Amino acid sequence: MPSREEVINFGAGPAGLPTQVIEDAAQALVNFQSTGIGLSEHSHRSALATNIINEAKADLASYLDIPDDYEVLFMHGGGSGQFAASVYNFAGAWVARKQKELGDSVPELKSALKDLKMDYIVTGGWSQKAAAEAERLFGPEHVNIVADSRKANDGKFGTIPDESTWTLSKDAAMVYYCDNETVDGVEFPAFPKSLEPGPDGPIVVADMSSNILSRTIPIKNFSAIFFGAQKNLGLTGVTVVVIKKSFLPPVTSQPSAALMRELGLPIPPRVFEYETIAKNNSLYNTLSIFDVYIAGQVLKRLIQQSPKVQGQQAVAEKKAQIIYGALEAHPETYKIVPDEAVRSRMNICFRIEGGDSAEAAFIKEAGALGMTGLRGHRSVGGMRASNYNSITVEGAEKLSKLINEFASRRATAA
């Protein structure tokens, strides 16, 4: 049976965690800070739990330079839950603005609903699912697909359409994009120019589940970002939302349930209502404090290594260059899936000449060397090396060596 040190987990998630964090957490699960009971058994209403939440929030804010006019929320439901939560909350905020502008006249507000739009930039499987969820909840008449990369790429994901082709709505309730698409290996290289803030928006919401804590983020450009913890932050079971406080009370409140029903619009369950979660410091219902604790310990470890995310960004870029460099050195054997301009640093997707049999052979050799999780997503096949923060430079170099040796052997055999 291999030890943790002998295995390199390139899986797309749940991702690996630092061994020291896991070992400390194991003790905390049995007897937390000599209290005689495990952390998961402590009340989420206790001072102990509140301290864990507040420390994690403060460390995240420090590491990512989150401004004071943003709130950090810990929620349930993963990134997929946020596909629903984001549209519920930002559509509600749009109605609240119209109510302030037009008053309480239901007929006037109903007439204004023809202009209610949620904008989606579709660049991969996750943004496609997010747009589909918005259509399911609000109807296709309220969803605008700003761009769909499949239309310019032979029906496949792998590019980001030029911003000159985007069709943004005027006064959209929100503009959503997925910063890094794990399935298709596509990552936005920088914040889109056409979404840069102006006096009237836009209201930008981004899913950063798979590249959070790996590079700097211009937080001020976003109204909200969200991310599941299980890639770079912690365990499956907790989701983080960073939201501008101007979308929370006392500046903005969600319209009443009665008004939303009169308008024929859905209302969010309480557990998906940002206003409610913020008001209760993420403790409206029973939050998994153990999951927040793990995230907090990962953050503390990152801060010890480098006080700001720029340090981890340099490491992430170096690892990605090592792996992509090896693949590029053997174009006769490997085909990198996404366009070079939008290659993900986190999820490196490629195919091997020879198809399924060659890829199975590569996976078998990798497994014998202690490298696991390299098979591509079931919807697209191929190969995928997920280069999350848990992967060391040495791990990237080990994969690079296999990439080179596998190609050389195939060339010799041919």
Short mmCIF file of C-alpha atoms in Angstrom, two decimals:
data_model
loop_
_atom_site.label_atom_id
_atom_site.label_comp_id
_atom_site.label_asym_id
_atom_site.label_seq_id
_atom_site.Cartn_x
_atom_site.Cartn_y
_atom_site.Cartn_z
CA MET A 1 0.00 0.00 0.00
CA PRO A 2 1.56 3.33 -1.05
CA SER A 3 2.06 6.22 1.35
CA ARG A 4 0.72 9.70 0.70
CA GLU A 5 4.21 10.82 -0.26
CA GLU A 6 4.38 8.19 -3.00
CA VAL A 7 1.19 9.30 -4.78
CA ILE A 8 0.71 12.42 -6.91
CA ASN A 9 -3.00 13.15 -7.36
CA PHE A 10 -3.67 14.93 -10.66
CA GLY A 11 -7.43 14.42 -10.28
CA ALA A 12 -9.77 17.29 -11.10
CA GLY A 13 -11.41 17.23 -7.70
CA PRO A 14 -11.69 16.58 -4.89
CA ALA A 15 -8.04 17.55 -4.99
CA GLY A 16 -5.19 16.68 -2.67
CA LEU A 17 -4.53 18.51 0.57
CA PRO A 18 -1.25 19.08 2.45
CA THR A 19 -0.50 16.02 4.57
CA GLN A 20 0.17 18.12 7.67
CA VAL A 21 -3.26 19.74 7.37
CA ILE A 22 -4.91 16.31 7.10
CA GLU A 23 -2.97 14.94 10.08
CA ASP A 24 -3.83 17.94 12.25
CA ALA A 25 -7.46 17.73 11.14
CA ALA A 26 -7.59 14.04 12.04
CA GLN A 27 -6.64 14.93 15.60
CA ALA A 28 -9.14 17.80 15.62
CA LEU A 29 -11.86 15.39 14.55
CA VAL A 30 -11.16 13.23 17.61
CA ASN A 31 -10.35 15.85 20.27
CA PHE A 32 -10.25 19.50 19.29
CA GLN A 33 -7.87 21.67 21.33
CA SER A 34 -8.11 19.34 24.34
CA THR A 35 -11.83 19.98 24.75
CA GLY A 36 -12.53 16.24 24.97
CA ILE A 37 -14.79 16.21 21.90
CA GLY A 38 -14.15 16.42 18.19
CA LEU A 39 -14.57 19.57 16.16
CA SER A 40 -17.51 18.18 14.21
CA GLU A 41 -19.29 17.60 17.51
CA HIS A 42 -18.98 21.20 18.72
CA SER A 43 -21.98 23.46 18.28
CA HIS A 44 -21.89 25.71 15.24
CA ARG A 45 -23.31 28.38 17.59
CA SER A 46 -20.30 28.22 19.91
CA ALA A 47 -17.65 30.91 20.29
CA LEU A 48 -15.16 28.33 19.07
CA ALA A 49 -17.03 27.96 15.77
CA THR A 50 -17.39 31.72 15.35
CA ASN A 51 -13.65 32.17 15.84
CA ILE A 52 -12.90 29.56 13.16
CA ILE A 53 -15.21 31.33 10.70
CA ASN A 54 -13.84 34.79 11.46
CA GLU A 55 -10.22 33.67 11.20
CA ALA A 56 -10.83 31.97 7.84
CA LYS A 57 -12.59 35.07 6.53
CA ALA A 58 -9.77 37.35 7.68
CA ASP A 59 -7.05 35.12 6.22
CA LEU A 60 -8.85 34.83 2.88
CA ALA A 61 -9.31 38.61 2.76
CA SER A 62 -5.64 39.14 3.55
CA TYR A 63 -4.32 36.58 1.07
CA LEU A 64 -6.46 37.80 -1.84
CA ASP A 65 -6.55 41.51 -0.88
CA ILE A 66 -10.34 41.52 -0.60
CA PRO A 67 -11.46 45.12 0.05
CA ASP A 68 -13.41 46.09 3.17
CA ASP A 69 -16.58 46.76 1.16
CA TYR A 70 -16.93 43.03 0.36
CA GLU A 71 -18.37 40.28 2.56
CA VAL A 72 -17.23 36.65 2.72
CA LEU A 73 -19.95 34.00 3.06
CA PHE A 74 -19.64 30.26 3.69
CA MET A 75 -22.51 28.35 2.13
CA HIS A 76 -23.70 24.89 1.08
CA GLY A 77 -24.49 23.51 -2.35
CA GLY A 78 -21.18 23.77 -4.20
CA GLY A 79 -20.65 25.71 -7.38
CA SER A 80 -23.76 24.13 -8.87
CA GLY A 81 -25.82 25.53 -6.00
CA GLN A 82 -24.42 28.96 -6.81
CA PHE A 83 -25.68 28.66 -10.40
CA ALA A 84 -29.12 29.01 -8.80
CA ALA A 85 -28.22 31.28 -5.89
CA SER A 86 -26.54 33.90 -8.08
CA VAL A 87 -29.52 34.31 -10.41
CA TYR A 88 -32.02 34.33 -7.54
CA ASN A 89 -30.13 37.06 -5.70
CA PHE A 90 -29.05 39.26 -8.58
CA ALA A 91 -32.43 39.08 -10.30
CA GLY A 92 -33.91 40.13 -6.96
CA ALA A 93 -31.44 43.01 -6.74
CA TRP A 94 -32.48 44.08 -10.27
CA VAL A 95 -36.15 44.11 -9.20
CA ALA A 96 -35.22 46.11 -6.09
CA ARG A 97 -33.56 48.75 -8.28
CA LYS A 98 -36.60 48.91 -10.56
CA GLN A 99 -38.87 49.20 -7.53
CA LYS A 100 -36.83 52.16 -6.28
CA GLU A 101 -37.05 53.72 -9.74
CA LEU A 102 -40.71 52.98 -10.58
CA GLY A 103 -42.33 52.63 -7.16
CA ASP A 104 -44.59 49.80 -5.99
CA SER A 105 -46.87 49.70 -9.03
CA VAL A 106 -47.04 46.02 -9.97
CA PRO A 107 -48.26 46.73 -13.55
CA GLU A 108 -45.29 49.04 -14.17
CA LEU A 109 -42.86 46.57 -12.68
CA LYS A 110 -44.35 43.76 -14.76
CA SER A 111 -43.93 45.88 -17.86
CA ALA A 112 -40.27 46.45 -16.97
CA LEU A 113 -39.62 42.72 -16.73
CA LYS A 114 -39.18 42.50 -20.49
CA ASP A 115 -35.76 44.08 -19.87
CA LEU A 116 -34.69 41.62 -17.15
CA LYS A 117 -31.70 39.73 -18.54
CA MET A 118 -28.98 37.51 -17.10
CA ASP A 119 -25.96 37.43 -19.40
CA TYR A 120 -23.80 34.30 -19.83
CA ILE A 121 -20.44 33.87 -21.54
CA VAL A 122 -20.37 30.17 -22.41
CA THR A 123 -16.84 28.80 -22.75
CA GLY A 124 -17.17 25.26 -21.40
CA GLY A 125 -19.30 22.70 -19.67
CA TRP A 126 -19.72 24.58 -16.40
CA SER A 127 -20.78 27.91 -17.89
CA GLN A 128 -23.13 25.95 -20.15
CA LYS A 129 -24.71 24.35 -17.07
CA ALA A 130 -24.93 27.70 -15.29
CA ALA A 131 -26.82 29.23 -18.23
CA ALA A 132 -29.12 26.21 -18.43
CA GLU A 133 -29.97 26.56 -14.74
CA ALA A 134 -30.86 30.24 -15.21
CA GLU A 135 -33.12 29.31 -18.13
CA ARG A 136 -34.77 26.58 -16.05
CA LEU A 137 -35.49 28.95 -13.13
CA PHE A 138 -36.40 32.16 -14.96
CA GLY A 139 -37.19 31.11 -18.53
CA PRO A 140 -35.10 31.54 -21.70
CA GLU A 141 -36.58 34.98 -22.30
CA HIS A 142 -34.54 36.27 -19.36
CA VAL A 143 -31.24 34.65 -20.36
CA ASN A 144 -28.89 36.17 -22.94
CA ILE A 145 -25.99 34.09 -24.25
CA VAL A 146 -23.35 36.76 -24.75
CA ALA A 147 -21.02 34.36 -26.55
CA ASP A 148 -20.74 30.62 -27.09
CA SER A 149 -17.27 29.42 -28.01
CA ARG A 150 -18.63 26.33 -29.78
CA LYS A 151 -20.04 28.51 -32.55
CA ALA A 152 -16.57 29.58 -33.63
CA ASN A 153 -14.78 26.30 -32.91
CA ASP A 154 -16.51 23.58 -34.96
CA GLY A 155 -19.04 22.87 -32.26
CA LYS A 156 -16.46 22.23 -29.56
CA PHE A 157 -15.21 24.17 -26.56
CA GLY A 158 -11.55 25.17 -26.49
CA THR A 159 -11.49 28.90 -27.22
CA ILE A 160 -12.85 32.15 -25.84
CA PRO A 161 -14.62 34.22 -28.52
CA ASP A 162 -13.13 37.62 -29.27
CA GLU A 163 -14.77 40.28 -27.13
CA SER A 164 -15.72 42.24 -30.23
CA THR A 165 -18.30 39.51 -30.95
CA TRP A 166 -19.93 39.59 -27.50
CA THR A 167 -23.54 40.78 -27.30
CA LEU A 168 -23.90 42.17 -23.78
CA SER A 169 -27.33 43.28 -22.57
CA LYS A 170 -27.97 46.79 -21.42
CA ASP A 171 -28.58 46.89 -17.66
CA ALA A 172 -28.19 43.13 -17.17
CA ALA A 173 -29.01 41.81 -13.72
CA MET A 174 -25.63 40.07 -13.89
CA VAL A 175 -22.98 38.95 -16.35
CA TYR A 176 -21.68 35.48 -15.51
CA TYR A 177 -18.55 33.70 -16.66
CA CYS A 178 -16.52 30.73 -15.45
CA ASP A 179 -12.93 31.85 -14.97
CA ASN A 180 -11.53 28.35 -15.45
CA GLU A 181 -13.32 25.48 -17.16
CA THR A 182 -12.08 22.22 -15.62
CA VAL A 183 -13.58 19.91 -18.26
CA ASP A 184 -12.31 21.74 -21.33
CA GLY A 185 -9.03 23.19 -20.05
CA VAL A 186 -9.96 26.80 -20.84
CA GLU A 187 -9.02 29.70 -18.56
CA PHE A 188 -9.56 33.42 -19.02
CA PRO A 189 -6.03 34.84 -19.28
CA ALA A 190 -7.13 38.11 -17.66
CA PHE A 191 -10.25 40.02 -16.68
CA PRO A 192 -12.27 40.79 -19.85
CA LYS A 193 -11.82 44.36 -21.05
CA SER A 194 -15.48 44.72 -22.03
CA LEU A 195 -16.54 43.95 -18.45
CA GLU A 196 -14.37 46.56 -16.77
CA PRO A 197 -16.44 48.60 -14.31
CA GLY A 198 -18.03 51.91 -15.23
CA PRO A 199 -20.51 54.24 -13.54
CA ASP A 200 -23.43 51.92 -14.39
CA GLY A 201 -21.88 48.48 -14.09
CA PRO A 202 -21.69 45.88 -15.41
CA ILE A 203 -22.56 43.55 -12.54
CA VAL A 204 -20.04 40.74 -12.98
CA VAL A 205 -20.28 37.34 -11.26
CA ALA A 206 -17.56 34.73 -11.75
CA ASP A 207 -17.19 31.07 -10.85
CA MET A 208 -13.60 30.58 -9.64
CA SER A 209 -14.01 27.11 -8.16
CA SER A 210 -10.99 25.61 -9.88
CA ASN A 211 -8.43 28.44 -9.97
CA ILE A 212 -9.05 30.33 -6.74
CA LEU A 213 -5.89 30.93 -4.66
CA SER A 214 -3.72 30.44 -7.74
CA ARG A 215 -3.47 34.01 -9.04
CA THR A 216 -4.33 37.61 -8.23
CA ILE A 217 -7.94 38.69 -8.67
CA PRO A 218 -9.10 42.26 -9.39
CA ILE A 219 -11.85 41.91 -6.78
CA LYS A 220 -13.12 45.46 -7.38
CA ASN A 221 -14.17 44.45 -10.90
CA PHE A 222 -16.64 41.88 -9.55
CA SER A 223 -19.96 42.16 -7.80
CA ALA A 224 -19.47 38.58 -6.60
CA ILE A 225 -17.22 35.59 -7.04
CA PHE A 226 -17.93 32.10 -5.79
CA PHE A 227 -15.97 28.88 -5.48
CA GLY A 228 -16.29 25.39 -4.10
CA ALA A 229 -13.50 24.59 -1.65
CA GLN A 230 -12.51 21.19 -3.02
CA LYS A 231 -9.93 22.24 -5.61
CA ASN A 232 -7.47 24.60 -3.90
CA LEU A 233 -9.01 25.49 -0.54
CA GLY A 234 -10.25 22.43 1.31
CA LEU A 235 -12.83 19.67 1.41
CA THR A 236 -16.05 19.14 -0.48
CA GLY A 237 -18.91 20.55 1.59
CA VAL A 238 -18.31 24.26 1.87
CA THR A 239 -18.70 26.95 -0.80
CA VAL A 240 -17.38 30.50 -0.53
CA VAL A 241 -19.07 33.63 -1.88
CA VAL A 242 -17.30 36.98 -1.92
CA ILE A 243 -19.93 39.66 -2.53
CA LYS A 244 -19.92 43.43 -2.68
CA LYS A 245 -21.71 44.79 0.39
CA SER A 246 -23.76 47.18 -1.74
CA PHE A 247 -25.87 44.14 -2.68
CA LEU A 248 -26.62 43.45 0.99
CA PRO A 249 -28.65 45.31 3.63
CA PRO A 250 -28.81 48.08 4.57
CA VAL A 251 -27.87 49.28 1.06
CA THR A 252 -29.95 46.73 -0.85
CA SER A 253 -32.53 44.22 0.33
CA GLN A 254 -34.27 41.50 -1.66
CA PRO A 255 -37.84 42.35 -2.74
CA SER A 256 -40.58 40.79 -0.67
CA ALA A 257 -41.66 37.26 -1.52
CA ALA A 258 -45.17 38.57 -2.12
CA LEU A 259 -43.96 41.06 -4.75
CA MET A 260 -41.81 38.48 -6.54
CA ARG A 261 -44.81 36.12 -6.70
CA GLU A 262 -47.01 38.89 -8.10
CA LEU A 263 -44.38 39.47 -10.75
CA GLY A 264 -44.25 35.76 -11.55
CA LEU A 265 -40.60 35.45 -10.56
CA PRO A 266 -39.03 32.77 -8.33
CA ILE A 267 -37.65 33.53 -4.87
CA PRO A 268 -34.57 31.87 -3.37
CA PRO A 269 -34.71 29.34 -0.57
CA ARG A 270 -33.43 30.98 2.60
CA VAL A 271 -30.22 28.94 2.52
CA PHE A 272 -29.43 30.47 -0.89
CA GLU A 273 -30.27 34.04 0.09
CA TYR A 274 -27.07 36.08 0.43
CA GLU A 275 -28.81 38.62 2.64
CA THR A 276 -29.80 35.95 5.16
CA ILE A 277 -26.40 34.22 5.17
CA ALA A 278 -24.54 37.53 5.62
CA LYS A 279 -26.85 38.67 8.43
CA ASN A 280 -26.08 35.46 10.32
CA ASN A 281 -22.31 35.37 9.67
CA SER A 282 -22.82 32.18 7.61
CA LEU A 283 -24.61 30.48 10.52
CA TYR A 284 -28.25 30.68 9.46
CA ASN A 285 -28.30 26.88 9.43
CA THR A 286 -25.83 24.20 10.56
CA LEU A 287 -22.61 24.98 8.73
CA SER A 288 -19.88 22.33 8.65
CA ILE A 289 -17.36 24.03 10.90
CA PHE A 290 -14.91 21.19 10.29
CA ASP A 291 -14.85 22.06 6.56
CA VAL A 292 -14.28 25.74 7.35
CA TYR A 293 -11.50 24.74 9.76
CA ILE A 294 -9.75 22.75 7.00
CA ALA A 295 -10.01 25.73 4.64
CA GLY A 296 -8.61 27.98 7.35
CA GLN A 297 -5.64 25.68 7.91
CA VAL A 298 -4.89 25.56 4.18
CA LEU A 299 -4.98 29.36 4.10
CA LYS A 300 -2.63 29.64 7.07
CA ARG A 301 -0.19 27.31 5.36
CA LEU A 302 -0.33 29.34 2.14
CA ILE A 303 0.23 32.57 4.05
CA GLN A 304 3.28 31.05 5.77
CA GLN A 305 4.73 30.15 2.37
CA SER A 306 3.95 33.57 0.87
CA PRO A 307 1.81 36.26 2.53
CA LYS A 308 -0.02 37.09 -0.69
CA VAL A 309 -1.37 35.02 -3.57
CA GLN A 310 1.30 36.34 -5.96
CA GLY A 311 3.71 33.77 -4.53
CA GLN A 312 1.40 30.88 -5.36
CA GLN A 313 0.71 32.38 -8.78
CA ALA A 314 4.40 32.16 -9.66
CA VAL A 315 4.50 28.50 -8.60
CA ALA A 316 1.32 27.67 -10.56
CA GLU A 317 2.71 29.26 -13.71
CA LYS A 318 6.04 27.46 -13.36
CA LYS A 319 4.34 24.06 -13.00
CA ALA A 320 2.07 24.71 -15.98
CA GLN A 321 5.07 25.71 -18.12
CA ILE A 322 6.87 22.48 -17.18
CA ILE A 323 3.94 20.27 -18.24
CA TYR A 324 2.94 22.23 -21.35
CA GLY A 325 6.58 22.44 -22.39
CA ALA A 326 6.92 18.66 -22.37
CA LEU A 327 3.71 18.23 -24.39
CA GLU A 328 4.78 20.87 -26.93
CA ALA A 329 8.14 19.13 -27.40
CA HIS A 330 6.38 16.10 -28.92
CA PRO A 331 3.68 17.35 -31.31
CA GLU A 332 3.73 14.00 -33.12
CA THR A 333 2.50 12.29 -29.94
CA TYR A 334 0.43 14.84 -28.05
CA LYS A 335 -2.26 17.33 -29.04
CA ILE A 336 -3.10 20.01 -26.49
CA VAL A 337 -6.86 20.51 -26.67
CA PRO A 338 -7.59 24.23 -26.05
CA ASP A 339 -6.25 27.12 -28.06
CA GLU A 340 -2.84 28.29 -26.83
CA ALA A 341 -4.13 31.74 -25.86
CA VAL A 342 -6.60 30.33 -23.34
CA ARG A 343 -4.84 27.27 -21.96
CA SER A 344 -5.70 26.61 -18.35
CA ARG A 345 -2.88 26.59 -15.81
CA MET A 346 -5.05 24.39 -13.59
CA ASN A 347 -6.47 21.73 -15.93
CA ILE A 348 -4.14 20.67 -18.72
CA CYS A 349 -6.17 18.76 -21.32
CA PHE A 350 -4.50 16.80 -24.10
CA ARG A 351 -4.93 13.80 -26.40
CA ILE A 352 -2.40 11.13 -27.32
CA GLU A 353 -1.85 9.94 -30.88
CA GLY A 354 -3.19 6.42 -31.08
CA GLY A 355 -6.45 7.12 -29.27
CA ASP A 356 -7.90 5.13 -26.41
CA SER A 357 -5.29 2.36 -26.39
CA ALA A 358 -2.37 4.80 -26.25
CA GLU A 359 -4.07 6.82 -23.53
CA ALA A 360 -4.78 3.68 -21.52
CA ALA A 361 -1.10 2.73 -21.80
CA PHE A 362 -0.05 6.18 -20.60
CA ILE A 363 -2.42 5.98 -17.63
CA LYS A 364 -1.09 2.53 -16.73
CA GLU A 365 2.51 3.73 -16.79
CA ALA A 366 1.60 6.80 -14.75
CA GLY A 367 -0.13 4.64 -12.16
CA ALA A 368 2.94 2.43 -11.81
CA LEU A 369 4.91 5.60 -11.01
CA GLY A 370 2.40 6.79 -8.41
CA MET A 371 0.59 9.33 -10.59
CA THR A 372 -3.19 9.11 -10.55
CA GLY A 373 -6.26 11.04 -11.76
CA LEU A 374 -5.02 11.69 -15.30
CA ARG A 375 -8.06 10.49 -17.23
CA GLY A 376 -10.12 13.25 -18.91
CA HIS A 377 -13.69 14.07 -17.95
CA ARG A 378 -16.16 11.37 -18.97
CA SER A 379 -17.98 13.81 -21.31
CA VAL A 380 -14.93 14.51 -23.48
CA GLY A 381 -12.43 11.72 -22.82
CA GLY A 382 -8.73 12.19 -23.42
CA MET A 383 -6.22 13.16 -20.75
CA ARG A 384 -6.30 15.82 -18.08
CA ALA A 385 -3.61 16.76 -15.57
CA SER A 386 -5.09 18.98 -12.89
CA ASN A 387 -2.35 21.25 -11.65
CA TYR A 388 -3.90 22.51 -8.41
CA ASN A 389 -1.93 24.03 -5.55
CA SER A 390 -1.42 20.59 -3.98
CA ILE A 391 0.77 19.56 -6.93
CA THR A 392 4.39 20.40 -6.23
CA VAL A 393 7.00 21.50 -8.76
CA GLU A 394 8.58 18.08 -8.29
CA GLY A 395 5.24 16.45 -9.12
CA ALA A 396 4.98 18.49 -12.33
CA GLU A 397 8.53 17.50 -13.24
CA LYS A 398 7.75 13.82 -12.67
CA LEU A 399 4.79 14.03 -15.05
CA SER A 400 6.93 15.95 -17.55
CA LYS A 401 9.52 13.18 -17.47
CA LEU A 402 6.88 10.55 -18.20
CA ILE A 403 5.47 12.66 -21.05
CA ASN A 404 8.94 12.87 -22.63
CA GLU A 405 9.86 9.21 -22.10
CA PHE A 406 6.51 7.88 -23.32
CA ALA A 407 6.82 9.91 -26.55
CA SER A 408 10.41 8.82 -27.09
CA ARG A 409 9.54 5.15 -26.73
CA ARG A 410 6.67 5.47 -29.18
CA ALA A 411 8.94 7.23 -31.67
CA THR A 412 11.54 4.47 -31.35
CA ALA A 413 8.92 1.74 -31.75
CA ALA A 414 7.58 3.39 -34.89
#
